[in-house]
Amino acid sequence: TFGFENFVVYPNPNKGEFTIKLSTTLSSKVKVKLIDLRGRVIYSSIYNDGGDFEKTLSLKSIQSGMYILSASDGLRRSTKKIIIE
């Protein structure tokens, strides 16, 4: 599978609130997961927003540290490292 060419997460680092932007060629579901470095899923959600996807997540209750953010539309998947301060 190929990743999204325009997968953007900002601001990074952040205080637990960040925006995810990407474009899917499919008008389908986008699955977003936040995984800690031990491999535990901290956050997972499926959005029914295909096309130009933009969501702001507010996860201010999670601990500071480095996390892996994964986004998938069923055909493509991309990951980014993010830092929560």
mmCIF file of C-alpha atoms in Angstrom:
data_model
loop_
_atom_site.group_PDB
_atom_site.id
_atom_site.type_symbol
_atom_site.label_atom_id
_atom_site.label_comp_id
_atom_site.label_asym_id
_atom_site.label_seq_id
_atom_site.Cartn_x
_atom_site.Cartn_y
_atom_site.Cartn_z
ATOM 1 C CA THR A 1 0.000 0.000 0.000
ATOM 2 C CA PHE A 2 1.065 3.560 -0.609
ATOM 3 C CA GLY A 3 0.856 6.459 1.796
ATOM 4 C CA PHE A 4 -0.810 9.819 1.461
ATOM 5 C CA GLU A 5 1.419 12.350 -0.284
ATOM 6 C CA ASN A 6 -0.148 15.276 1.568
ATOM 7 C CA PHE A 7 -0.517 13.895 5.115
ATOM 8 C CA VAL A 8 0.052 16.856 7.473
ATOM 9 C CA VAL A 9 -0.185 17.065 11.264
ATOM 10 C CA TYR A 10 0.219 20.437 12.961
ATOM 11 C CA PRO A 11 1.287 21.883 15.304
ATOM 12 C CA ASN A 12 3.977 19.394 16.186
ATOM 13 C CA PRO A 13 4.974 19.431 19.026
ATOM 14 C CA ASN A 14 1.652 20.305 20.637
ATOM 15 C CA LYS A 15 -0.179 20.326 23.971
ATOM 16 C CA GLY A 16 -2.645 17.554 23.050
ATOM 17 C CA GLU A 17 -4.602 19.444 20.408
ATOM 18 C CA PHE A 18 -3.588 19.047 16.776
ATOM 19 C CA THR A 19 -5.041 19.067 13.273
ATOM 20 C CA ILE A 20 -4.787 16.261 10.719
ATOM 21 C CA LYS A 21 -5.070 17.080 7.010
ATOM 22 C CA LEU A 22 -4.964 14.719 4.046
ATOM 23 C CA SER A 23 -6.708 14.060 0.743
ATOM 24 C CA THR A 24 -8.150 10.702 -0.185
ATOM 25 C CA THR A 25 -8.998 9.636 -3.704
ATOM 26 C CA LEU A 26 -11.818 7.577 -2.284
ATOM 27 C CA SER A 27 -14.876 9.203 -0.778
ATOM 28 C CA SER A 28 -14.802 6.669 2.031
ATOM 29 C CA LYS A 29 -13.965 6.276 5.675
ATOM 30 C CA VAL A 30 -10.746 7.513 7.260
ATOM 31 C CA LYS A 31 -9.453 5.617 10.294
ATOM 32 C CA VAL A 32 -7.233 7.568 12.695
ATOM 33 C CA LYS A 33 -5.204 5.904 15.455
ATOM 34 C CA LEU A 34 -2.789 7.312 18.027
ATOM 35 C CA ILE A 35 -0.339 4.715 19.336
ATOM 36 C CA ASP A 36 2.200 5.106 22.128
ATOM 37 C CA LEU A 37 5.753 3.804 21.804
ATOM 38 C CA ARG A 38 4.801 0.597 23.632
ATOM 39 C CA GLY A 39 2.289 -0.192 20.884
ATOM 40 C CA ARG A 40 -0.843 0.588 22.899
ATOM 41 C CA VAL A 41 -3.688 2.279 21.041
ATOM 42 C CA ILE A 42 -4.419 5.523 22.907
ATOM 43 C CA TYR A 43 -7.081 6.830 20.518
ATOM 44 C CA SER A 44 -8.936 5.284 17.600
ATOM 45 C CA SER A 45 -11.798 6.636 15.532
ATOM 46 C CA ILE A 46 -13.352 6.153 12.105
ATOM 47 C CA TYR A 47 -14.593 9.213 10.241
ATOM 48 C CA ASN A 48 -16.968 9.100 7.276
ATOM 49 C CA ASP A 49 -15.188 12.020 5.617
ATOM 50 C CA GLY A 50 -13.410 11.098 2.416
ATOM 51 C CA GLY A 51 -11.967 13.547 -0.099
ATOM 52 C CA ASP A 52 -10.323 16.514 1.608
ATOM 53 C CA PHE A 53 -10.098 15.331 5.209
ATOM 54 C CA GLU A 54 -9.360 17.783 8.020
ATOM 55 C CA LYS A 55 -9.998 17.104 11.708
ATOM 56 C CA THR A 56 -8.785 18.755 14.885
ATOM 57 C CA LEU A 57 -8.307 16.306 17.743
ATOM 58 C CA SER A 58 -8.306 17.436 21.351
ATOM 59 C CA LEU A 59 -6.597 14.801 23.497
ATOM 60 C CA LYS A 60 -5.439 16.988 26.366
ATOM 61 C CA SER A 61 -5.830 14.226 28.977
ATOM 62 C CA ILE A 62 -3.057 11.991 27.598
ATOM 63 C CA GLN A 63 0.478 12.011 28.976
ATOM 64 C CA SER A 64 3.248 13.977 27.346
ATOM 65 C CA GLY A 65 5.592 12.001 25.134
ATOM 66 C CA MET A 66 6.153 10.751 21.598
ATOM 67 C CA TYR A 67 3.326 9.009 19.755
ATOM 68 C CA ILE A 68 2.702 7.487 16.335
ATOM 69 C CA LEU A 69 -0.307 8.859 14.461
ATOM 70 C CA SER A 70 -1.701 6.548 11.784
ATOM 71 C CA ALA A 71 -4.283 7.446 9.131
ATOM 72 C CA SER A 72 -5.802 4.960 6.684
ATOM 73 C CA ASP A 73 -8.572 5.063 4.081
ATOM 74 C CA GLY A 74 -8.612 1.301 3.477
ATOM 75 C CA LEU A 75 -6.326 1.569 0.455
ATOM 76 C CA ARG A 76 -3.496 3.771 1.719
ATOM 77 C CA ARG A 77 -1.948 4.286 5.137
ATOM 78 C CA SER A 78 0.513 6.838 6.489
ATOM 79 C CA THR A 79 2.110 7.418 9.867
ATOM 80 C CA LYS A 80 3.725 10.420 11.535
ATOM 81 C CA LYS A 81 5.569 10.831 14.809
ATOM 82 C CA ILE A 82 4.060 13.511 17.002
ATOM 83 C CA ILE A 83 5.189 14.963 20.311
ATOM 84 C CA ILE A 84 2.749 15.947 23.009
ATOM 85 C CA GLU A 85 4.254 18.272 25.610
#
